């Protein structure tokens, strides 16, 4: 028996501290439909879905299921109503088994020995939707695609008829995405309805039957997928015509700035995360590293920037060996670093903006003389960065946590390229930023390339890599599956390489 | 000689009992994600409240029950401050310890030096008590001992073999995931902290009702802090708490054993604390990489509901 | 319908912050009153007694200043440690380490030295001893990953027993009629007192100067910056190339050392011999934790919160005697006030609005 034949959200409004995340939004979906919810980062898609799932309560508006007011106050209510949600960041307990994760939200599992019950029931679902999963594996042992399957299973166990998926492909390889779409189709045929949150147009066109577009918290359009094309959707999403191509100036690459030779690095669990990599980065070049996260990118970046020891191999910066030198030494020699998870690594949220603007440089002249910090100079310097990099803030005398993500990232970028480093290492620099800030950050990286710096860019965003890189290396399980020139790289090959099914001979000559 | 050994082992189990109870309680609390450094204070409150009731009513069982209630209610302070108000758990726990020591001192003053008229009878388990040695060591103990065994084993079963156990552990590992699955994270944490308080209260009343059978200020003598160390040592698993608790129980007994040998009593008094440090050093050396995998991932961090 | 809205304050205004701080203190005092009430003591009378005992008379005030000296010194060190999120709970035994070192110097060397040299040597030795005792938990933390709350507390017990062992054993004075005291210090090793008070002003001056220095250290120097970065975000500190080992060790050298200085002041200024730990320090190491917290980890405002808590200690002594309360009563004050302080912090960080059928109160 279906719990949800059709569902409607009417006049949903939600504000956070005076900003409207959602304003009078209407949305409708029926059984067997796949609805695409399209919008930029920060447009309010996730907020809307969190309201539907009962995580937030709307200031106004109602949710109507099968013609009746659903009164969803918390996730439990929505789960009972037949709504399931798969968050962009999986809501899984890493140290627990698959079975334990599934049992967590279930009301009808037996109190004692709940795992046994799950184990019995799991195979039925696996067969119906063609997903394989071992219920006794710990989550951290699973790949991103497998973890997503656990999330889907969680929803199926809860008898969810409507499944919300927030950016489900963002952590998947192209192959895994294809598998996921297969599962989604099977579920839709089975009578489930699916809401797919995404900002990727291709995806929406491929899998959805209908699409709704929101921008800055309001619904700006909706259509059956047959009636629109990509260009139209893009215009609705951004509010203007966009040309996502950058005018990358063709440049001859300069001399070599970084050389990595036969590098081996261990991961946190003692595994070999970087497995004998060799490559070089040159001046006037952006060298990209593509791959699904968790394939050694983090360890490689940390080894280069002095945050992690390598077990063997060499890292050479302009003829200087910097292998296993401390982060401070590496930084002083000319490598700067825009870290992943910027809030966690890149800033000190409670310190003032000007104190954050000298992080890493605080120990050296001119900011530090003898033991003392020259705060006048530091504030001047910060004012400069704020102005030059268009950071919008009421003052530099506020804790940096009060800035938006985009502005925080601009400050980090500004801080890291202000000293004109020989090599800029940037990890996922535009992750989670809105389109404006993303464009800005990418332009700054390209500007650094034109000025003669080398850039090592780690990203999961293939579009980004294609736009700004000169060469792209694909990493899989700590090894390069190939190094492609910007011209000859096409998505199909990269997808295979990211999953390890294709390896090109790496020619690192020239 | 045999007699000495059985007597030492018997006393080891007695001395280990409050440590076991306290550790299991702290494990439950920390599995739910809340670190409670107030164990020393909660134990002191449990000790004095249990003693007061036993002394007044003459019924140690009432005292036992009351100490659990007082421990749980006292832990409620920490729960409110650190869960609802999201205060720093280290500072809040310290405050609770100070407060508990203070309250127990004030409350217990009239009872200092007054012996209990009615003591908790040892329970001789039929048949089992007659097994040579084993019977004497294990099956002629006071009710606290059996209770601690049952509670310790029960806590393990609860945490690892029941649905609610999954809920508790998930709360400590990833509260947001738990919330999206419809779990009331704060409620779970409140209950875990209060359970920890009840266990600590019970541990305290063991000291006053069954172990020393009297009340003096400072009766807990740092056992609450040893419990915190034992929680780490147990890697947050009640099964391992047994080992830790009885090893340390043995050290408390060793103090009395070594006294006649002319070793400075002050040095002997240091033993439990030095051993705690030594054990932690050993632990730090041998299990460096594994620690992160065993500690609840969200331990000590306040959880904010809803919006992030 | 009652509805409580909680939202983070955009920026913390000093006025509101201070009002909330004052309100928390008052609420704390009220809660202390409740405890007295439960004990059958008129709470207003008890609280009046506390403050009249400490601030109401010249004698009381002098005592208050005397007791504020170790609190200010220790709290200054703790502000550094806590800014770096190193939870040093071991100031109590770091103080004892300083006292023991001063005693050894006083009894071994001071008789043959001029007073200024003896005093200088004692303070230096006390600082070093406190620092060495403080380095232990720092090393345990950075090398073995041992939680410093546990290690510093364990070391408190160890340190206290060790002092007891000394004063009833090898250091027991020959002239003390069997009491657990060391011999009295020679006069060159005794600190001068201010007028007819017990204020050993040399230590007081050191304490005030140290507070100012620590302030500068925290907010004007590279080291202070690194401490604060570590305390606020250890991952970012690693990213910024800040040496966690080195910084933690230095933090504890300072924190332990300053507690050591406080110990020197106590034995050289007041007792003139080493004796049982509970006589040397009436829980200064613990009370200073709250002093530091009340000052919001600012060593200069810690001077005032130090005075305030010294007042509570002095007043607490007064009512203990007049109302026949146990020594642990002071722990209740400390605990309750600390609880209310951290509760107050929530309201400093968040604005809480209670809505009741259209009516609205703001806090």
Coordinates of N, CA, C and O in Angstrom, one line a residue, chain B residues 10 13-14 16-18 20-21 24 61 64 120-130 133-155 199 202 206 210 242 246:
Chain B
X10 N 39.4 -11.7 47.6 CA 38.1 -11.2 48.0 C 38.1 -9.7 48.2 O 37.2 -9.0 47.7
X13 N 38.1 -7.8 44.9 CA 36.8 -7.6 44.3 C 36.0 -6.6 45.0 O 35.3 -5.8 44.3
X14 N 36.1 -6.5 46.3 CA 35.3 -5.5 47.0 C 35.8 -4.1 46.6 O 35.1 -3.2 46.3
X16 N 37.4 -3.2 44.0 CA 37.1 -2.9 42.6 C 35.7 -2.6 42.3 O 35.4 -2.0 41.2
X17 N 34.8 -3.0 43.2 CA 33.4 -2.8 42.9 C 33.0 -1.3 42.6 O 32.3 -1.1 41.6
X18 N 33.3 -0.4 43.5 CA 32.9 1.0 43.1 C 33.6 1.5 41.8 O 33.0 2.3 41.1
X20 N 34.3 -0.3 39.2 CA 33.5 -0.9 38.1 C 32.2 -0.2 37.9 O 31.9 0.2 36.8
X21 N 31.5 0.1 39.0 CA 30.2 0.8 38.9 C 30.4 2.1 38.2 O 29.7 2.5 37.3
X24 N 31.5 1.9 34.5 CA 30.4 1.5 33.6 C 29.4 2.7 33.4 O 29.0 3.0 32.3
X61 N 19.2 -0.9 52.0 CA 18.7 -1.0 50.6 C 18.0 0.3 50.2 O 18.2 0.8 49.1
X64 N 20.9 2.5 49.4 CA 21.4 2.2 48.1 C 20.5 2.9 47.0 O 21.0 3.6 46.1
X120 N 25.1 -4.0 55.7 CA 24.6 -4.8 54.6 C 25.1 -6.2 54.7 O 26.3 -6.4 54.8
X121 N 24.2 -7.2 54.8 CA 24.6 -8.6 55.0 C 25.3 -9.1 53.7 O 24.8 -8.8 52.6
X122 N 26.3 -9.9 53.9 CA 26.8 -10.6 52.7 C 25.8 -11.6 52.3 O 25.1 -12.2 53.1
X123 N 25.8 -11.9 51.0 CA 24.8 -12.8 50.5 C 25.6 -14.1 50.1 O 26.6 -14.1 49.3
X124 N 25.3 -15.2 50.8 CA 26.0 -16.4 50.5 C 25.1 -17.2 49.5 O 24.0 -17.6 49.8
X125 N 25.6 -17.3 48.3 CA 24.9 -18.0 47.3 C 24.9 -19.5 47.6 O 26.0 -20.1 47.7
X126 N 23.7 -20.1 47.7 CA 23.7 -21.6 48.1 C 24.5 -22.4 47.1 O 24.5 -22.1 45.9
X127 N 25.0 -23.5 47.5 CA 25.8 -24.4 46.7 C 27.1 -23.8 46.2 O 28.2 -24.3 46.5
X128 N 27.0 -22.7 45.5 CA 28.2 -22.0 44.9 C 29.2 -21.7 46.0 O 30.4 -21.8 45.8
X129 N 28.7 -21.2 47.1 CA 29.6 -20.7 48.2 C 30.5 -21.8 48.7 O 31.5 -21.6 49.3
X130 N 30.0 -23.1 48.5 CA 30.8 -24.2 49.0 C 31.9 -24.7 48.1 O 32.7 -25.5 48.5
X133 N 37.8 -22.3 47.6 CA 38.4 -21.1 47.1 C 37.4 -20.2 46.4 O 37.0 -19.1 46.8
X134 N 37.0 -20.7 45.2 CA 36.1 -19.9 44.3 C 34.9 -19.4 45.1 O 34.5 -18.2 45.0
X135 N 34.3 -20.3 45.8 CA 33.1 -20.0 46.6 C 33.4 -18.9 47.6 O 32.6 -17.9 47.7
X136 N 34.5 -19.0 48.2 CA 34.9 -18.0 49.2 C 35.1 -16.6 48.6 O 34.7 -15.6 49.1
X137 N 35.8 -16.6 47.4 CA 36.1 -15.4 46.8 C 34.9 -14.7 46.1 O 34.7 -13.6 46.3
X138 N 34.2 -15.5 45.4 CA 33.1 -14.9 44.5 C 31.7 -14.9 45.1 O 30.9 -14.1 44.8
X139 N 31.4 -15.9 45.9 CA 30.0 -16.2 46.2 C 29.6 -15.9 47.7 O 28.6 -16.4 48.2
X140 N 30.5 -15.2 48.4 CA 30.1 -14.8 49.7 C 30.2 -13.3 49.9 O 30.6 -12.8 50.9
X141 N 29.9 -12.6 48.8 CA 30.2 -11.1 48.8 C 28.9 -10.4 49.2 O 27.8 -10.9 49.3
X142 N 29.1 -9.1 49.4 CA 27.9 -8.3 49.7 C 27.1 -8.0 48.4 O 27.6 -8.2 47.3
X143 N 25.8 -7.6 48.6 CA 24.9 -7.5 47.4 C 25.5 -6.5 46.3 O 25.2 -6.7 45.1
X144 N 26.3 -5.5 46.8 CA 26.8 -4.6 45.8 C 27.7 -5.3 44.7 O 27.7 -4.9 43.6
X145 N 28.4 -6.3 45.2 CA 29.3 -7.0 44.3 C 28.5 -7.7 43.2 O 28.7 -7.5 42.0
X146 N 27.4 -8.4 43.6 CA 26.6 -9.1 42.6 C 25.9 -8.0 41.7 O 25.8 -8.2 40.4
X147 N 25.4 -7.0 42.3 CA 24.8 -5.9 41.5 C 25.7 -5.4 40.5 O 25.3 -5.2 39.3
X148 N 27.0 -5.1 40.9 CA 27.9 -4.5 39.9 C 28.2 -5.5 38.8 O 28.3 -5.0 37.6
X149 N 28.3 -6.7 39.1 CA 28.5 -7.7 38.0 C 27.3 -7.7 37.0 O 27.5 -7.6 35.8
X150 N 26.1 -7.7 37.6 CA 24.9 -7.8 36.8 C 24.8 -6.5 35.9 O 24.6 -6.5 34.7
X151 N 25.1 -5.3 36.6 CA 24.9 -4.1 35.9 C 26.0 -3.9 34.8 O 25.8 -3.4 33.7
X152 N 27.2 -4.4 35.1 CA 28.3 -4.3 34.2 C 28.0 -5.1 32.9 O 28.1 -4.6 31.8
X153 N 27.7 -6.4 33.2 CA 27.3 -7.2 32.1 C 26.1 -6.7 31.3 O 26.0 -6.7 30.1
X154 N 25.1 -6.3 32.1 CA 23.9 -5.7 31.5 C 24.2 -4.5 30.6 O 23.6 -4.4 29.5
X155 N 25.1 -3.7 31.1 CA 25.4 -2.5 30.3 C 26.0 -2.9 29.0 O 25.7 -2.3 27.9
X199 N 24.9 5.5 38.5 CA 26.0 4.5 38.7 C 27.0 5.1 39.6 O 27.5 4.4 40.5
X202 N 25.7 5.1 43.1 CA 25.8 3.7 43.6 C 27.2 3.3 44.1 O 27.4 2.8 45.1
X206 N 28.4 2.5 47.9 CA 29.2 1.3 48.2 C 30.3 1.6 49.2 O 30.6 0.9 50.1
X210 N 29.0 -0.2 52.4 CA 29.5 -1.5 52.4 C 31.0 -1.6 52.6 O 31.5 -2.5 53.3
X242 N 35.8 -4.4 33.5 CA 36.0 -5.3 34.6 C 37.5 -5.5 34.9 O 37.9 -5.4 36.1
X246 N 39.2 -4.3 38.5 CA 39.8 -5.2 39.5 C 41.3 -5.0 39.6 O 41.8 -5.2 40.7

